[in-house]
Amino acid sequence: MTPIRLLLVDDDPLVRAGLSLMMGGADDIEIVGEAADGTEVEDLVDRTLPDVVLMDVRMPGMDGLTATERLRGRARAPQVVLLTTFHADEQVLRALRAGASGFVLKDTPPAEIVDAVRRVAAGDPVLSPAVTRRLIRHATGTGAGAAAGAGPGDRRARARERVAALNEREREVALRIGRGLANAQIAAELFVSVATVKAHVSRVLTKLALNNRVQIALLVHDAGLLEDDVP
């Protein structure tokens, strides 16, 4: 099995050393580089070609959010997992819209951090349904994560225009992603196989030009389709 190529980015050398020690114990993960600031990330990505970047949110030069936005705007961009505290929901929403594939608390048990890297490398965003719903609730009516210069009405109109590109079944799948359901739960509700749901999710991502299912959830929210559905 080809190991997952991992780039570590954190301004604290002790944190980097701890992450390196933690990841070094996994046979299927190879640390290909380390950086102390977001300004170093793009050059290191070009030189080391990581599959996943595990990156701190708060850094003194370029923060992890800006670095994520810049990375995810590139062709063949690596997946990004941000180390965060979840205390700043607006920052989390901004990073989700930029294409981050996951968030890991810094006090998360080591085995779960390793698992998060594996899951993201396999294309599975690391956000639980409960967290997805919490972020969507936070966004409702707050303007959090809105595009710069865009009001809620403009954002909703643009989101509805994009969602209109989906066919009926793709829309049903997108709505359930917005509710935080996993593929197996969606399959059960729609009476289809998990493989069929995965195929629909892939088509939704392609049609909407999105990076992951969390961005689907946020777009569905922006379109106003979950207002009667979020508990």
Coordinates of N, CA and C in Angstrom, one line a residue:
M1 N 0.8 -1.2 0.0 CA 0.0 0.0 0.0 C 0.9 1.2 0.0
T2 N 0.6 2.2 -0.9 CA 1.3 3.4 -1.0 C 1.0 4.3 0.3
P3 N 2.0 4.7 1.0 CA 1.7 5.5 2.2 C 1.1 6.9 1.9
I4 N 0.3 7.4 2.8 CA -0.2 8.7 2.7 C 0.9 9.8 3.0
R5 N 1.1 10.7 2.0 CA 2.1 11.7 2.1 C 1.5 12.9 2.9
L6 N 2.2 13.2 4.0 CA 1.6 14.2 5.0 C 2.6 15.4 5.2
L7 N 2.1 16.6 5.1 CA 2.8 17.8 5.4 C 2.3 18.4 6.7
L8 N 3.2 18.7 7.6 CA 2.8 19.3 8.9 C 3.1 20.7 8.9
V9 N 2.1 21.6 9.4 CA 2.3 23.0 9.4 C 1.8 23.5 10.8
D10 N 2.7 24.0 11.6 CA 2.4 24.6 12.9 C 3.6 25.5 13.3
D11 N 3.3 26.6 13.9 CA 4.3 27.5 14.3 C 5.0 27.1 15.6
D12 N 4.4 26.2 16.3 CA 5.0 25.7 17.6 C 5.9 24.5 17.3
P13 N 7.2 24.6 17.5 CA 8.1 23.4 17.2 C 7.7 22.2 18.1
L14 N 7.2 22.4 19.3 CA 6.9 21.3 20.2 C 5.7 20.6 19.6
V15 N 4.7 21.4 19.1 CA 3.5 20.7 18.5 C 3.9 19.9 17.3
R16 N 4.8 20.5 16.5 CA 5.2 19.8 15.3 C 5.9 18.5 15.7
A17 N 6.8 18.6 16.7 CA 7.5 17.4 17.2 C 6.5 16.3 17.7
G18 N 5.5 16.8 18.4 CA 4.5 15.8 18.9 C 3.7 15.2 17.8
L19 N 3.3 16.0 16.8 CA 2.6 15.4 15.6 C 3.5 14.5 14.8
S20 N 4.7 14.9 14.7 CA 5.7 14.0 13.9 C 5.8 12.7 14.6
L21 N 6.0 12.7 15.9 CA 6.1 11.4 16.7 C 4.8 10.6 16.6
M22 N 3.7 11.3 16.6 CA 2.4 10.6 16.6 C 2.2 9.9 15.2
M23 N 2.4 10.7 14.1 CA 2.2 10.2 12.8 C 3.3 9.2 12.4
G24 N 4.5 9.3 12.9 CA 5.6 8.5 12.6 C 5.4 7.0 13.0
G25 N 4.4 6.8 14.0 CA 4.1 5.5 14.4 C 3.2 4.7 13.5
A26 N 2.6 5.4 12.5 CA 1.6 4.8 11.6 C 2.4 4.3 10.3
D27 N 2.2 3.0 10.0 CA 3.0 2.5 8.9 C 2.5 3.0 7.6
D28 N 1.2 3.5 7.5 CA 0.7 3.9 6.3 C 0.7 5.5 6.1
I29 N 1.5 6.2 6.9 CA 1.6 7.6 6.8 C 3.1 8.0 6.7
E30 N 3.5 8.8 5.7 CA 4.8 9.3 5.6 C 4.9 10.8 5.7
I31 N 5.6 11.3 6.6 CA 5.8 12.8 6.8 C 6.8 13.2 5.8
V32 N 6.3 14.1 4.8 CA 7.2 14.5 3.7 C 7.8 15.9 3.9
G33 N 7.3 16.6 5.0 CA 7.8 18.0 5.2 C 7.1 18.6 6.4
E34 N 7.8 19.7 6.9 CA 7.2 20.5 8.0 C 7.4 21.9 7.7
A35 N 6.4 22.8 8.1 CA 6.5 24.2 7.9 C 6.1 24.9 9.2
A36 N 6.6 26.1 9.5 CA 6.3 26.8 10.7 C 5.3 28.0 10.4
D37 N 4.9 28.2 9.1 CA 4.0 29.3 8.8 C 3.3 29.0 7.5
G38 N 2.2 29.6 7.3 CA 1.4 29.4 6.1 C 2.1 29.9 4.8
T39 N 3.0 30.9 5.0 CA 3.7 31.4 3.8 C 4.6 30.4 3.2
E40 N 5.0 29.3 3.9 CA 5.9 28.3 3.4 C 5.1 27.2 2.7
V41 N 3.8 27.2 2.9 CA 3.1 26.0 2.5 C 3.1 25.7 1.0
E42 N 2.8 26.7 0.2 CA 2.7 26.4 -1.3 C 4.0 25.9 -1.9
D43 N 5.1 26.5 -1.5 CA 6.4 26.1 -2.0 C 6.7 24.6 -1.5
L44 N 6.4 24.3 -0.3 CA 6.6 23.0 0.2 C 5.7 22.0 -0.5
V45 N 4.5 22.3 -0.8 CA 3.6 21.5 -1.5 C 4.1 21.1 -2.9
D46 N 4.6 22.2 -3.5 CA 5.2 21.9 -4.9 C 6.4 21.0 -4.8
R47 N 7.2 21.1 -3.7 CA 8.4 20.2 -3.6 C 8.1 18.8 -3.1
T48 N 7.1 18.7 -2.2 CA 6.9 17.4 -1.5 C 5.7 16.6 -2.0
L49 N 4.8 17.3 -2.7 CA 3.6 16.7 -3.2 C 2.8 15.8 -2.2
P50 N 2.4 16.5 -1.1 CA 1.6 15.7 -0.1 C 0.2 15.4 -0.5
D51 N -0.3 14.3 0.0 CA -1.7 14.0 -0.2 C -2.6 14.8 0.8
V52 N -2.1 15.0 2.0 CA -2.8 15.7 3.1 C -1.9 16.8 3.7
V53 N -2.5 17.9 4.1 CA -1.8 18.9 4.9 C -2.5 19.0 6.2
L54 N -1.8 18.8 7.3 CA -2.3 19.0 8.6 C -1.8 20.3 9.2
M55 N -2.7 21.3 9.3 CA -2.3 22.7 9.5 C -3.0 23.4 10.6
D56 N -2.2 24.1 11.4 CA -2.8 24.9 12.5 C -3.5 26.1 11.9
V57 N -4.6 26.5 12.6 CA -5.3 27.7 12.1 C -4.6 29.0 12.5
R58 N -4.1 29.1 13.7 CA -3.5 30.4 14.1 C -2.0 30.3 14.0
M59 N -1.4 31.2 13.1 CA 0.0 31.3 12.9 C 0.4 32.7 12.7
P60 N 1.5 33.2 13.1 CA 1.8 34.6 13.1 C 2.0 35.3 11.7
G61 N 2.4 34.5 10.7 CA 2.6 35.1 9.4 C 1.3 35.0 8.6
M62 N 1.2 33.9 7.8 CA 0.0 33.6 7.1 C -0.8 32.6 7.9
D63 N -2.0 32.8 8.3 CA -2.8 31.9 9.1 C -3.2 30.7 8.2
G64 N -3.7 29.6 8.9 CA -4.1 28.4 8.2 C -5.3 28.6 7.3
L65 N -6.2 29.5 7.6 CA -7.3 29.8 6.8 C -6.9 30.3 5.4
T66 N -6.1 31.3 5.5 CA -5.6 31.9 4.2 C -4.8 30.9 3.4
A67 N -4.0 30.2 4.1 CA -3.2 29.2 3.4 C -4.1 28.1 2.7
T68 N -5.2 27.7 3.4 CA -6.1 26.8 2.9 C -6.8 27.3 1.6
E69 N -7.2 28.6 1.7 CA -7.9 29.2 0.5 C -6.9 29.2 -0.7
R70 N -5.7 29.5 -0.4 CA -4.7 29.6 -1.5 C -4.4 28.2 -2.1
L71 N -4.3 27.2 -1.2 CA -4.0 25.8 -1.6 C -5.2 25.2 -2.4
R72 N -6.4 25.4 -1.9 CA -7.5 24.8 -2.5 C -7.9 25.4 -3.8
G73 N -7.4 26.6 -4.1 CA -7.6 27.2 -5.4 C -6.7 26.7 -6.5
R74 N -5.8 25.8 -6.1 CA -4.8 25.3 -7.1 C -5.3 24.0 -7.7
A75 N -4.8 23.7 -8.9 CA -5.1 22.4 -9.5 C -4.4 21.3 -8.7
R76 N -5.0 20.2 -8.6 CA -4.5 19.0 -8.0 C -4.0 19.4 -6.5
A77 N -4.9 20.1 -5.8 CA -4.6 20.5 -4.5 C -4.7 19.4 -3.5
P78 N -3.8 19.3 -2.5 CA -3.9 18.3 -1.5 C -5.1 18.6 -0.6
Q79 N -5.5 17.5 0.1 CA -6.6 17.7 1.1 C -6.0 18.5 2.3
V80 N -6.8 19.2 3.0 CA -6.4 20.0 4.2 C -7.2 19.7 5.4
V81 N -6.5 19.3 6.5 CA -7.1 19.2 7.8 C -6.6 20.3 8.7
L82 N -7.5 21.1 9.3 CA -7.1 22.2 10.2 C -7.1 21.8 11.6
L83 N -6.1 22.2 12.4 CA -6.1 22.0 13.8 C -6.7 23.2 14.4
T84 N -7.8 23.0 15.2 CA -8.5 24.2 15.7 C -9.2 23.8 17.0
T85 N -9.9 24.8 17.6 CA -10.5 24.6 18.9 C -12.0 24.6 18.8
F86 N -12.6 25.0 17.6 CA -14.0 25.1 17.3 C -14.6 26.2 18.1
H87 N -13.8 27.1 18.7 CA -14.4 28.2 19.4 C -14.8 29.4 18.5
A88 N -14.1 29.4 17.3 CA -14.4 30.5 16.3 C -15.2 29.9 15.2
D89 N -16.5 29.8 15.3 CA -17.3 29.2 14.3 C -17.2 29.9 12.9
E90 N -17.1 31.2 12.9 CA -17.0 32.0 11.7 C -15.7 31.6 10.9
Q91 N -14.6 31.4 11.6 CA -13.4 30.9 11.0 C -13.6 29.5 10.4
V92 N -14.3 28.7 11.1 CA -14.5 27.3 10.6 C -15.3 27.3 9.4
L93 N -16.4 28.2 9.3 CA -17.2 28.3 8.2 C -16.4 28.8 7.0
R94 N -15.6 29.8 7.2 CA -14.7 30.3 6.2 C -13.8 29.2 5.6
A95 N -13.2 28.4 6.4 CA -12.4 27.4 5.9 C -13.1 26.3 5.2
L96 N -14.3 26.0 5.6 CA -15.2 25.0 4.9 C -15.5 25.5 3.5
R97 N -15.8 26.7 3.4 CA -16.1 27.3 2.1 C -14.9 27.3 1.2
A98 N -13.7 27.4 1.8 CA -12.5 27.4 1.1 C -12.1 26.0 0.6
G99 N -12.7 25.0 1.2 CA -12.4 23.6 0.8 C -11.7 22.8 1.8
A100 N -11.5 23.2 3.0 CA -10.9 22.3 4.0 C -11.7 21.1 4.2
S101 N -11.0 19.9 4.4 CA -11.7 18.6 4.4 C -12.0 18.2 5.8
G102 N -11.4 18.9 6.8 CA -11.7 18.4 8.2 C -11.1 19.4 9.2
F103 N -11.5 19.1 10.5 CA -11.1 19.9 11.6 C -10.8 19.0 12.8
V104 N -9.7 19.1 13.4 CA -9.3 18.3 14.5 C -8.9 19.2 15.7
L105 N -9.5 18.9 16.8 CA -9.2 19.6 18.0 C -7.8 19.3 18.5
K106 N -7.0 20.3 19.0 CA -5.7 20.0 19.4 C -5.5 19.0 20.5
D107 N -6.6 18.9 21.3 CA -6.5 17.9 22.4 C -7.2 16.6 22.1
T108 N -7.4 16.4 20.8 CA -8.0 15.1 20.3 C -7.0 14.0 20.6
P109 N -7.5 12.8 21.1 CA -6.6 11.7 21.3 C -5.7 11.4 20.0
P110 N -4.5 11.0 20.2 CA -3.6 10.8 19.0 C -4.2 9.8 18.0
A111 N -4.8 8.7 18.4 CA -5.3 7.8 17.5 C -6.3 8.4 16.6
E112 N -7.1 9.3 17.1 CA -8.2 9.9 16.3 C -7.6 10.9 15.3
I113 N -6.5 11.6 15.7 CA -5.9 12.5 14.7 C -5.3 11.7 13.6
V114 N -4.7 10.6 13.9 CA -4.2 9.7 12.8 C -5.3 9.2 11.9
D115 N -6.4 8.8 12.6 CA -7.6 8.3 11.8 C -8.1 9.4 10.9
A116 N -8.1 10.7 11.4 CA -8.6 11.8 10.6 C -7.8 12.0 9.3
V117 N -6.5 11.9 9.4 CA -5.6 12.0 8.3 C -6.0 10.9 7.3
R118 N -6.1 9.7 7.8 CA -6.5 8.5 6.9 C -7.8 8.8 6.2
R119 N -8.8 9.2 6.9 CA -10.2 9.4 6.4 C -10.2 10.5 5.3
V120 N -9.5 11.6 5.6 CA -9.4 12.7 4.6 C -8.7 12.2 3.4
A121 N -7.6 11.5 3.5 CA -6.9 11.0 2.4 C -7.8 10.1 1.5
A122 N -8.7 9.4 2.1 CA -9.6 8.5 1.4 C -10.9 9.2 0.9
G123 N -10.9 10.6 1.1 CA -12.0 11.4 0.6 C -13.2 11.5 1.5
D124 N -13.0 11.2 2.8 CA -14.1 11.3 3.7 C -13.9 12.5 4.7
P125 N -14.6 13.6 4.5 CA -14.4 14.8 5.4 C -14.6 14.4 6.8
V126 N -13.7 15.0 7.7 CA -13.8 14.7 9.1 C -14.6 15.8 9.8
L127 N -15.9 15.6 9.7 CA -16.9 16.5 10.4 C -18.1 15.6 10.8
S128 N -18.4 15.5 12.0 CA -19.6 14.7 12.4 C -20.8 15.4 12.0
P129 N -21.9 14.7 11.8 CA -23.2 15.3 11.5 C -23.6 16.4 12.5
A130 N -23.3 16.1 13.8 CA -23.7 17.1 14.8 C -22.9 18.4 14.6
V131 N -21.6 18.3 14.2 CA -20.8 19.5 14.0 C -21.4 20.2 12.7
T132 N -21.7 19.5 11.7 CA -22.2 20.1 10.5 C -23.5 20.9 10.8
R133 N -24.4 20.3 11.6 CA -25.7 21.0 11.9 C -25.4 22.2 12.8
R134 N -24.4 22.1 13.7 CA -24.1 23.3 14.5 C -23.6 24.4 13.7
L135 N -22.7 24.1 12.7 CA -22.2 25.2 11.9 C -23.2 25.8 11.0
I136 N -24.1 25.0 10.5 CA -25.2 25.5 9.7 C -26.1 26.4 10.5
R137 N -26.4 26.0 11.8 CA -27.3 26.8 12.6 C -26.6 28.1 12.9
H138 N -25.3 28.1 13.1 CA -24.5 29.3 13.4 C -24.6 30.3 12.2
A139 N -24.5 29.7 11.0 CA -24.6 30.6 9.9 C -25.9 31.2 9.6
T140 N -27.0 30.6 10.1 CA -28.3 31.1 9.8 C -28.5 32.5 10.4
G141 N -28.7 33.5 9.6 CA -29.0 34.8 10.0 C -27.8 35.6 10.6
T142 N -26.6 35.0 10.6 CA -25.5 35.7 11.1 C -24.6 36.3 10.1
G143 N -24.7 35.8 8.9 CA -23.8 36.3 7.8 C -22.4 35.6 7.9
A144 N -22.2 34.7 8.9 CA -20.9 34.1 9.0 C -20.6 33.3 7.8
G145 N -19.3 33.5 7.4 CA -18.9 32.7 6.2 C -19.4 33.3 4.9
A146 N -20.0 34.4 4.9 CA -20.6 34.9 3.7 C -19.4 35.4 2.8
A147 N -19.7 35.4 1.5 CA -18.7 35.9 0.6 C -18.6 37.4 0.9
A148 N -17.3 37.9 0.7 CA -17.1 39.3 0.9 C -18.0 40.2 0.1
G149 N -18.6 41.2 0.7 CA -19.4 42.1 -0.1 C -20.8 41.6 -0.5
A150 N -21.1 40.4 -0.1 CA -22.4 39.8 -0.5 C -23.4 39.7 0.7
G151 N -24.6 40.2 0.5 CA -25.6 40.2 1.6 C -26.3 38.8 1.5
P152 N -27.1 38.5 2.6 CA -27.8 37.2 2.6 C -28.7 37.0 1.4
G153 N -29.3 38.0 0.9 CA -30.2 37.9 -0.2 C -29.4 37.5 -1.5
D154 N -28.3 38.2 -1.7 CA -27.5 37.9 -2.9 C -26.9 36.4 -2.8
R155 N -26.5 36.1 -1.6 CA -25.9 34.7 -1.4 C -27.0 33.7 -1.7
R156 N -28.2 33.9 -1.2 CA -29.3 32.9 -1.4 C -29.6 32.8 -2.9
A157 N -29.7 33.9 -3.6 CA -30.0 33.9 -5.0 C -29.0 33.1 -5.8
R158 N -27.7 33.3 -5.5 CA -26.6 32.6 -6.2 C -26.7 31.1 -5.8
A159 N -27.0 30.8 -4.6 CA -27.0 29.4 -4.1 C -28.2 28.7 -4.8
R160 N -29.3 29.3 -4.9 CA -30.5 28.7 -5.5 C -30.2 28.5 -7.0
E161 N -29.5 29.4 -7.7 CA -29.2 29.2 -9.1 C -28.3 28.0 -9.3
R162 N -27.3 27.8 -8.4 CA -26.4 26.7 -8.5 C -27.2 25.3 -8.2
V163 N -28.0 25.3 -7.2 CA -28.7 24.1 -6.8 C -29.7 23.7 -7.9
A164 N -30.2 24.7 -8.7 CA -31.1 24.4 -9.8 C -30.5 23.5 -10.9
A165 N -29.2 23.4 -10.9 CA -28.5 22.5 -11.9 C -28.7 21.1 -11.6
L166 N -29.1 20.7 -10.3 CA -29.2 19.3 -9.9 C -30.5 18.7 -10.4
N167 N -30.5 17.4 -10.7 CA -31.8 16.8 -11.0 C -32.5 16.4 -9.7
E168 N -33.7 15.8 -9.8 CA -34.5 15.6 -8.5 C -33.8 14.7 -7.5
R169 N -33.2 13.6 -8.0 CA -32.5 12.7 -7.1 C -31.2 13.3 -6.5
E170 N -30.5 14.0 -7.3 CA -29.3 14.7 -6.8 C -29.7 15.7 -5.7
R171 N -30.8 16.4 -6.0 CA -31.3 17.4 -5.0 C -31.7 16.7 -3.7
E172 N -32.3 15.5 -3.8 CA -32.7 14.8 -2.6 C -31.5 14.4 -1.8
V173 N -30.5 14.0 -2.5 CA -29.2 13.6 -1.8 C -28.6 14.8 -1.1
A174 N -28.5 15.9 -1.9 CA -27.9 17.1 -1.4 C -28.6 17.6 -0.1
L175 N -29.9 17.6 -0.1 CA -30.7 18.0 1.1 C -30.4 17.1 2.3
R176 N -30.2 15.9 2.1 CA -29.9 15.0 3.2 C -28.5 15.2 3.7
I177 N -27.6 15.5 2.8 CA -26.2 15.9 3.2 C -26.3 17.1 4.1
G178 N -27.2 18.0 3.7 CA -27.3 19.3 4.4 C -27.9 19.0 5.8
R179 N -28.7 17.9 6.0 CA -29.2 17.5 7.3 C -28.1 16.8 8.1
G180 N -27.0 16.5 7.5 CA -25.9 15.8 8.3 C -26.0 14.3 8.2
L181 N -26.7 13.7 7.3 CA -26.8 12.3 7.2 C -25.6 11.7 6.5
A182 N -25.2 10.5 7.0 CA -24.2 9.7 6.3 C -24.7 9.0 5.1
N183 N -23.8 8.5 4.3 CA -24.3 7.8 3.1 C -25.2 6.7 3.4
A184 N -24.9 5.9 4.4 CA -25.8 4.7 4.7 C -27.2 5.2 5.1
Q185 N -27.3 6.3 5.9 CA -28.6 6.8 6.3 C -29.4 7.4 5.1
I186 N -28.7 8.0 4.1 CA -29.3 8.5 2.9 C -29.8 7.4 2.1
A187 N -29.0 6.3 2.0 CA -29.4 5.1 1.2 C -30.7 4.5 1.8
A188 N -30.8 4.5 3.1 CA -32.0 3.9 3.8 C -33.2 4.7 3.5
E189 N -33.0 6.1 3.6 CA -34.2 6.9 3.4 C -34.7 6.9 1.9
L190 N -33.8 6.8 1.0 CA -34.1 6.8 -0.4 C -34.3 5.4 -1.0
F191 N -34.1 4.4 -0.2 CA -34.3 3.0 -0.7 C -33.4 2.7 -1.9
V192 N -32.1 3.1 -1.8 CA -31.1 2.8 -2.8 C -29.9 2.3 -2.1
S193 N -28.9 1.8 -2.9 CA -27.7 1.3 -2.3 C -26.7 2.4 -1.9
V194 N -25.8 2.1 -1.0 CA -24.8 3.1 -0.6 C -24.0 3.5 -1.8
A195 N -23.7 2.5 -2.7 CA -22.9 2.8 -3.9 C -23.6 3.8 -4.8
T196 N -24.9 3.7 -4.9 CA -25.7 4.6 -5.6 C -25.6 6.0 -5.0
V197 N -25.7 6.1 -3.7 CA -25.6 7.4 -3.0 C -24.3 8.0 -3.3
K198 N -23.2 7.2 -3.2 CA -21.8 7.7 -3.5 C -21.7 8.3 -4.9
A199 N -22.4 7.6 -5.9 CA -22.4 8.1 -7.2 C -23.1 9.4 -7.4
H200 N -24.2 9.5 -6.7 CA -25.0 10.8 -6.7 C -24.1 11.9 -6.1
V201 N -23.5 11.6 -4.9 CA -22.7 12.6 -4.3 C -21.6 13.1 -5.2
S202 N -20.9 12.2 -5.9 CA -19.9 12.5 -6.8 C -20.4 13.4 -7.9
R203 N -21.5 13.1 -8.4 CA -22.1 14.0 -9.5 C -22.5 15.4 -9.0
V204 N -23.0 15.4 -7.7 CA -23.3 16.7 -7.1 C -22.1 17.6 -7.0
L205 N -21.0 17.0 -6.5 CA -19.8 17.7 -6.3 C -19.3 18.2 -7.6
T206 N -19.4 17.4 -8.7 CA -18.9 17.8 -10.0 C -19.8 19.0 -10.6
K207 N -21.1 18.8 -10.5 CA -22.0 19.8 -11.0 C -21.9 21.1 -10.3
L208 N -21.7 21.1 -9.0 CA -21.6 22.3 -8.2 C -20.2 22.9 -8.1
A209 N -19.2 22.2 -8.6 CA -17.8 22.6 -8.5 C -17.4 22.8 -7.1
L210 N -17.7 21.8 -6.2 CA -17.4 21.8 -4.8 C -16.3 20.7 -4.5
N211 N -15.7 20.9 -3.3 CA -14.6 19.9 -3.0 C -15.1 18.8 -2.1
N212 N -16.1 19.0 -1.3 CA -16.5 18.0 -0.3 C -17.9 18.1 0.1
R213 N -18.5 17.1 0.8 CA -19.9 17.1 1.2 C -20.3 18.2 2.2
V214 N -19.3 18.7 3.0 CA -19.6 19.8 3.9 C -19.9 21.0 3.1
Q215 N -19.2 21.3 2.0 CA -19.6 22.4 1.2 C -21.0 22.3 0.5
I216 N -21.3 21.0 0.2 CA -22.7 20.8 -0.3 C -23.7 21.2 0.8
A217 N -23.5 20.8 2.0 CA -24.4 21.2 3.1 C -24.5 22.7 3.3
L218 N -23.4 23.4 3.2 CA -23.4 24.9 3.3 C -24.1 25.5 2.2
L219 N -23.9 25.0 1.0 CA -24.6 25.6 -0.2 C -26.1 25.4 -0.1
V220 N -26.5 24.2 0.4 CA -28.0 23.9 0.6 C -28.5 24.9 1.6
H221 N -27.8 25.1 2.7 CA -28.2 26.1 3.7 C -28.3 27.5 3.1
D222 N -27.3 27.9 2.3 CA -27.4 29.2 1.7 C -28.6 29.4 0.8
A223 N -29.0 28.3 0.1 CA -30.2 28.4 -0.7 C -31.5 28.4 0.0
G224 N -31.4 28.3 1.4 CA -32.6 28.4 2.2 C -33.4 27.1 2.2
L225 N -32.8 26.0 1.9 CA -33.6 24.7 1.7 C -33.7 24.0 3.0
L226 N -33.0 24.4 4.1 CA -33.0 23.7 5.3 C -33.7 24.4 6.5
E227 N -34.3 25.5 6.2 CA -34.8 26.3 7.2 C -35.9 25.6 8.1
D228 N -36.6 24.7 7.5 CA -37.6 23.9 8.3 C -37.1 22.6 8.7
D229 N -35.8 22.3 8.4 CA -35.3 21.0 8.6 C -34.2 20.9 9.6
V230 N -33.6 22.0 10.1 CA -32.6 21.9 11.1 C -33.2 21.9 12.5
P231 N -32.9 20.9 13.3 CA -33.5 20.9 14.6 C -33.0 22.0 15.5

